[in-house]
Amino acid sequence: DQQVKQNSPSLSVQEGRISILNCDYTNSMFDYFLWYKKYPAEGPTFLISISSIKDKNEDGRFTVFLNKSAKHLSLHIVPSQPGDSAVYFCAASAGGTSYGKLTFGQGTILTVHP
Amino acid sequence: EPEVTQTPSHQVTQMGQEVILRCVPISNHLYFYWYRQILGQKVEFLVSFYNNEISEKSEIFDDQFSVERPDGSNFTLKIRSTKLEDSAMYFCASKRGGASGSTGTNEQFFGPGTRLTVL
């Protein structure tokens, strides 16, 4: 089941620079997308989301961009901080009669170097 | 800030034994979920629960699995006869309610997980 894919297993960035995490999806029924951050031995922590009726959503240092025609979304973190080092998961859900089941990507390990 | 809690944090069991994983969702949430993550793999959906019944389940969620909301606060996942391949982190999640998808939101809040080890 590869409906949501994060093709980069890892990303290394210098503190203060921009981190860009990418996610692709194949299911046209997905209409809501979320990014979660996960530290080892903890549960995923919700970061930011975007509905398919938008192409951008911003919350502080985090911005999510959605390109529906390309079935692609990205998470931008500016500026990156060492505390941002974690695994980032992209997730998607289909609305309508769905009760909100999330389909996750494989995750990208972000390392922010001081 | 309200959070989802899960107990135990780590459960070790013998193959064939029954286990019950417990979760206390956020109090005003209406939708409840179980997910699991086998080591090195994706987080996978198991089951969703709304209005005191299963609303959706994955093909992983076979007859060995069951969920229950025995009172107003707890949400449990039972595995009747554990197999080696059930070893994983199990995450409970909850969501407030209302429309989801493009007409609403679908932020789910996750607990810290229970690490299940089947020997």
Short mmCIF file of C-alpha atoms in Angstrom, two decimals:
data_model
loop_
_atom_site.label_atom_id
_atom_site.label_comp_id
_atom_site.label_asym_id
_atom_site.label_seq_id
_atom_site.Cartn_x
_atom_site.Cartn_y
_atom_site.Cartn_z
CA ASP A 1 0.00 0.00 0.00
CA GLN A 2 1.94 3.00 -1.29
CA GLN A 3 -0.85 5.56 -1.37
CA VAL A 4 1.30 8.05 0.56
CA LYS A 5 5.02 8.18 -0.10
CA GLN A 6 7.86 10.08 1.41
CA ASN A 7 10.75 9.33 -0.89
CA SER A 8 13.51 10.85 1.22
CA PRO A 9 14.29 8.67 4.23
CA SER A 10 16.45 11.39 5.75
CA LEU A 11 17.30 15.08 5.51
CA SER A 12 20.16 16.96 7.13
CA VAL A 13 20.00 20.76 7.51
CA GLN A 14 22.03 23.46 9.21
CA GLU A 15 20.41 25.40 12.04
CA GLY A 16 18.74 28.56 10.76
CA ARG A 17 18.28 27.24 7.24
CA ILE A 18 15.08 26.00 5.61
CA SER A 19 14.00 22.36 5.88
CA ILE A 20 11.77 21.09 3.08
CA LEU A 21 10.08 17.73 3.54
CA ASN A 22 8.19 16.22 0.64
CA CYS A 23 5.27 13.86 0.29
CA ASP A 24 3.45 12.38 -2.71
CA TYR A 25 0.10 10.65 -2.82
CA THR A 26 -1.77 8.60 -5.37
CA ASN A 27 -5.33 8.40 -4.06
CA SER A 28 -7.50 11.13 -5.62
CA MET A 29 -10.05 10.71 -2.82
CA PHE A 30 -7.67 12.18 -0.24
CA ASP A 31 -8.85 15.64 0.69
CA TYR A 32 -7.13 16.38 3.97
CA PHE A 33 -3.44 16.20 4.71
CA LEU A 34 -1.51 16.38 7.93
CA TRP A 35 2.07 16.46 9.12
CA TYR A 36 3.11 14.79 12.32
CA LYS A 37 6.40 14.88 14.16
CA LYS A 38 7.62 11.91 16.15
CA TYR A 39 10.40 11.47 18.67
CA PRO A 40 11.65 7.98 19.58
CA ALA A 41 9.43 6.17 22.11
CA GLU A 42 6.69 8.79 21.77
CA GLY A 43 3.48 9.02 19.79
CA PRO A 44 3.13 11.20 16.69
CA THR A 45 2.53 14.87 17.54
CA PHE A 46 0.25 16.86 15.24
CA LEU A 47 2.05 19.78 13.56
CA ILE A 48 -0.02 21.30 10.79
CA SER A 49 -2.71 20.33 8.31
CA ILE A 50 -4.23 21.47 5.05
CA SER A 51 -7.54 20.91 3.36
CA SER A 52 -7.65 20.19 -0.36
CA ILE A 53 -9.54 23.44 -0.94
CA LYS A 54 -6.38 25.36 -0.02
CA ASP A 55 -2.90 25.37 -1.46
CA LYS A 56 -1.05 26.80 1.53
CA ASN A 57 -1.37 26.86 5.27
CA GLU A 58 1.02 28.58 7.63
CA ASP A 59 1.55 28.29 11.37
CA GLY A 60 4.56 30.06 12.79
CA ARG A 61 7.73 28.48 11.41
CA PHE A 62 5.77 25.75 9.63
CA THR A 63 4.14 26.07 6.22
CA VAL A 64 2.48 23.31 4.25
CA PHE A 65 2.02 23.60 0.50
CA LEU A 66 -0.38 21.45 -1.49
CA ASN A 67 -0.18 20.92 -5.25
CA LYS A 68 -3.28 18.88 -6.10
CA SER A 69 -2.53 18.52 -9.78
CA ALA A 70 0.83 16.97 -8.95
CA LYS A 71 -0.55 15.11 -5.92
CA HIS A 72 2.31 16.54 -3.91
CA LEU A 73 2.65 18.32 -0.62
CA SER A 74 5.59 19.75 1.22
CA LEU A 75 6.37 21.00 4.70
CA HIS A 76 8.69 23.97 5.06
CA ILE A 77 10.33 24.74 8.38
CA VAL A 78 11.96 28.17 8.59
CA PRO A 79 14.22 28.72 10.41
CA SER A 80 15.16 25.16 11.36
CA GLN A 81 16.19 24.56 14.95
CA PRO A 82 18.04 21.62 16.55
CA GLY A 83 14.86 20.78 18.50
CA ASP A 84 13.14 20.11 15.17
CA SER A 85 15.26 16.97 14.77
CA ALA A 86 12.74 14.11 14.66
CA VAL A 87 10.89 11.82 12.25
CA TYR A 88 8.28 13.67 10.19
CA PHE A 89 5.27 11.80 8.85
CA CYS A 90 2.92 12.93 6.16
CA ALA A 91 -0.63 11.56 6.49
CA ALA A 92 -3.77 11.81 4.39
CA SER A 93 -7.44 11.12 4.81
CA ALA A 94 -10.51 10.95 2.62
CA GLY A 95 -13.55 12.91 3.81
CA GLY A 96 -17.15 12.30 2.95
CA THR A 97 -18.41 9.19 4.69
CA SER A 98 -14.95 8.31 5.99
CA TYR A 99 -14.52 8.36 9.75
CA GLY A 100 -11.07 9.81 9.37
CA LYS A 101 -8.72 6.87 8.89
CA LEU A 102 -5.22 8.28 8.32
CA THR A 103 -2.86 6.79 5.77
CA PHE A 104 0.75 7.52 6.63
CA GLY A 105 3.94 7.84 4.65
CA GLN A 106 7.12 6.08 5.70
CA GLY A 107 8.55 9.10 7.43
CA THR A 108 11.60 11.32 6.90
CA ILE A 109 14.26 11.65 9.58
CA LEU A 110 15.18 15.32 9.91
CA THR A 111 18.48 16.22 11.56
CA VAL A 112 19.17 19.89 12.24
CA HIS A 113 22.82 20.55 13.03
CA PRO A 114 23.78 23.43 15.34
CA GLU B 1 -3.28 20.77 27.73
CA PRO B 2 -5.43 17.62 27.45
CA GLU B 3 -3.66 14.57 26.09
CA VAL B 4 -4.28 10.96 25.18
CA THR B 5 -2.80 8.51 27.67
CA GLN B 6 -2.00 4.83 27.20
CA THR B 7 -1.15 1.98 29.57
CA PRO B 8 0.99 0.02 29.90
CA SER B 9 3.96 1.64 28.18
CA HIS B 10 5.47 -1.79 27.54
CA GLN B 11 3.77 -5.19 27.55
CA VAL B 12 5.63 -8.47 27.17
CA THR B 13 3.54 -11.59 26.57
CA GLN B 14 3.87 -15.16 25.42
CA MET B 15 2.53 -16.20 22.02
CA GLY B 16 -1.09 -17.32 22.31
CA GLN B 17 -1.85 -15.16 25.34
CA GLU B 18 -4.51 -12.47 25.44
CA VAL B 19 -3.51 -8.84 25.93
CA ILE B 20 -5.54 -5.73 26.59
CA LEU B 21 -4.09 -2.34 25.72
CA ARG B 22 -5.74 0.62 27.38
CA CYS B 23 -6.23 4.20 26.31
CA VAL B 24 -7.87 7.25 27.81
CA PRO B 25 -8.76 9.60 24.93
CA ILE B 26 -9.18 13.35 25.29
CA SER B 27 -12.40 13.87 27.19
CA ASN B 28 -14.56 15.78 24.71
CA HIS B 29 -13.47 13.76 21.70
CA LEU B 30 -15.94 11.56 19.87
CA TYR B 31 -13.84 9.50 17.44
CA PHE B 32 -11.31 6.95 18.59
CA TYR B 33 -8.66 5.04 16.70
CA TRP B 34 -6.00 2.39 17.05
CA TYR B 35 -2.92 2.35 14.87
CA ARG B 36 0.21 0.25 15.03
CA GLN B 37 3.79 0.59 13.87
CA ILE B 38 5.91 -2.50 13.38
CA LEU B 39 9.59 -1.67 13.83
CA GLY B 40 10.98 -0.01 10.72
CA GLN B 41 7.60 0.18 9.00
CA LYS B 42 4.83 2.72 8.50
CA VAL B 43 2.20 3.66 11.03
CA GLU B 44 -0.84 1.57 9.98
CA PHE B 45 -4.50 2.12 10.68
CA LEU B 46 -6.25 -0.68 12.56
CA VAL B 47 -9.73 0.49 13.53
CA SER B 48 -11.92 3.52 14.11
CA PHE B 49 -14.71 3.71 16.68
CA TYR B 50 -17.58 6.14 16.84
CA ASN B 51 -20.91 6.20 18.64
CA ASN B 52 -20.04 2.99 20.48
CA GLU B 53 -19.38 0.90 17.45
CA ILE B 54 -16.64 0.14 14.95
CA SER B 55 -16.95 2.53 12.03
CA GLU B 56 -14.09 1.24 9.92
CA LYS B 57 -11.42 -1.44 10.20
CA SER B 58 -8.43 -2.53 8.19
CA GLU B 59 -7.69 -6.03 6.92
CA ILE B 60 -5.18 -6.35 9.76
CA PHE B 61 -8.04 -6.09 12.26
CA ASP B 62 -9.20 -9.69 12.07
CA ASP B 63 -11.24 -11.78 14.50
CA GLN B 64 -8.34 -11.84 16.96
CA PHE B 65 -8.79 -8.14 17.60
CA SER B 66 -11.61 -6.34 19.38
CA VAL B 67 -12.19 -2.86 20.76
CA GLU B 68 -14.38 -1.64 23.53
CA ARG B 69 -15.30 1.55 25.31
CA PRO B 70 -16.42 0.03 28.61
CA ASP B 71 -17.11 3.35 30.33
CA GLY B 72 -17.06 7.03 29.51
CA SER B 73 -13.30 7.34 29.54
CA ASN B 74 -11.43 4.17 28.58
CA PHE B 75 -10.94 2.74 25.11
CA THR B 76 -9.36 -0.70 24.90
CA LEU B 77 -7.82 -2.91 22.25
CA LYS B 78 -7.84 -6.64 22.95
CA ILE B 79 -5.81 -9.20 21.09
CA ARG B 80 -7.22 -12.62 21.92
CA SER B 81 -4.35 -14.90 20.97
CA THR B 82 -1.18 -13.01 20.26
CA LYS B 83 1.19 -13.98 17.47
CA LEU B 84 4.86 -13.11 17.04
CA GLU B 85 3.94 -10.72 14.22
CA ASP B 86 1.72 -8.71 16.57
CA SER B 87 4.87 -7.27 18.14
CA ALA B 88 4.68 -3.54 17.44
CA MET B 89 4.02 -0.12 18.93
CA TYR B 90 0.27 0.39 19.31
CA PHE B 91 -1.00 3.95 19.26
CA CYS B 92 -4.39 5.17 20.35
CA ALA B 93 -5.70 8.40 18.84
CA SER B 94 -8.78 10.55 19.26
CA LYS B 95 -10.46 13.35 17.38
CA ARG B 96 -12.98 15.94 18.41
CA GLY B 97 -15.67 15.30 15.85
CA GLY B 98 -17.63 17.13 13.22
CA ALA B 99 -17.10 17.04 9.49
CA SER B 100 -13.79 15.77 8.21
CA GLY B 101 -11.92 16.23 5.01
CA SER B 102 -12.24 19.30 2.83
CA THR B 103 -15.33 20.48 4.73
CA GLY B 104 -13.77 20.23 8.16
CA THR B 105 -10.72 19.03 9.94
CA ASN B 106 -9.23 15.67 10.82
CA GLU B 107 -6.60 16.41 13.42
CA GLN B 108 -6.10 13.24 15.43
CA PHE B 109 -4.19 13.37 18.67
CA PHE B 110 -2.04 10.38 19.51
CA GLY B 111 -1.05 8.79 22.78
CA PRO B 112 2.55 7.84 23.59
CA GLY B 113 1.99 4.22 22.54
CA THR B 114 2.27 0.77 24.07
CA ARG B 115 5.18 -1.36 22.97
CA LEU B 116 3.91 -4.92 22.67
CA THR B 117 6.50 -7.67 22.58
CA VAL B 118 5.29 -11.20 21.83
CA LEU B 119 7.77 -13.96 22.69
#
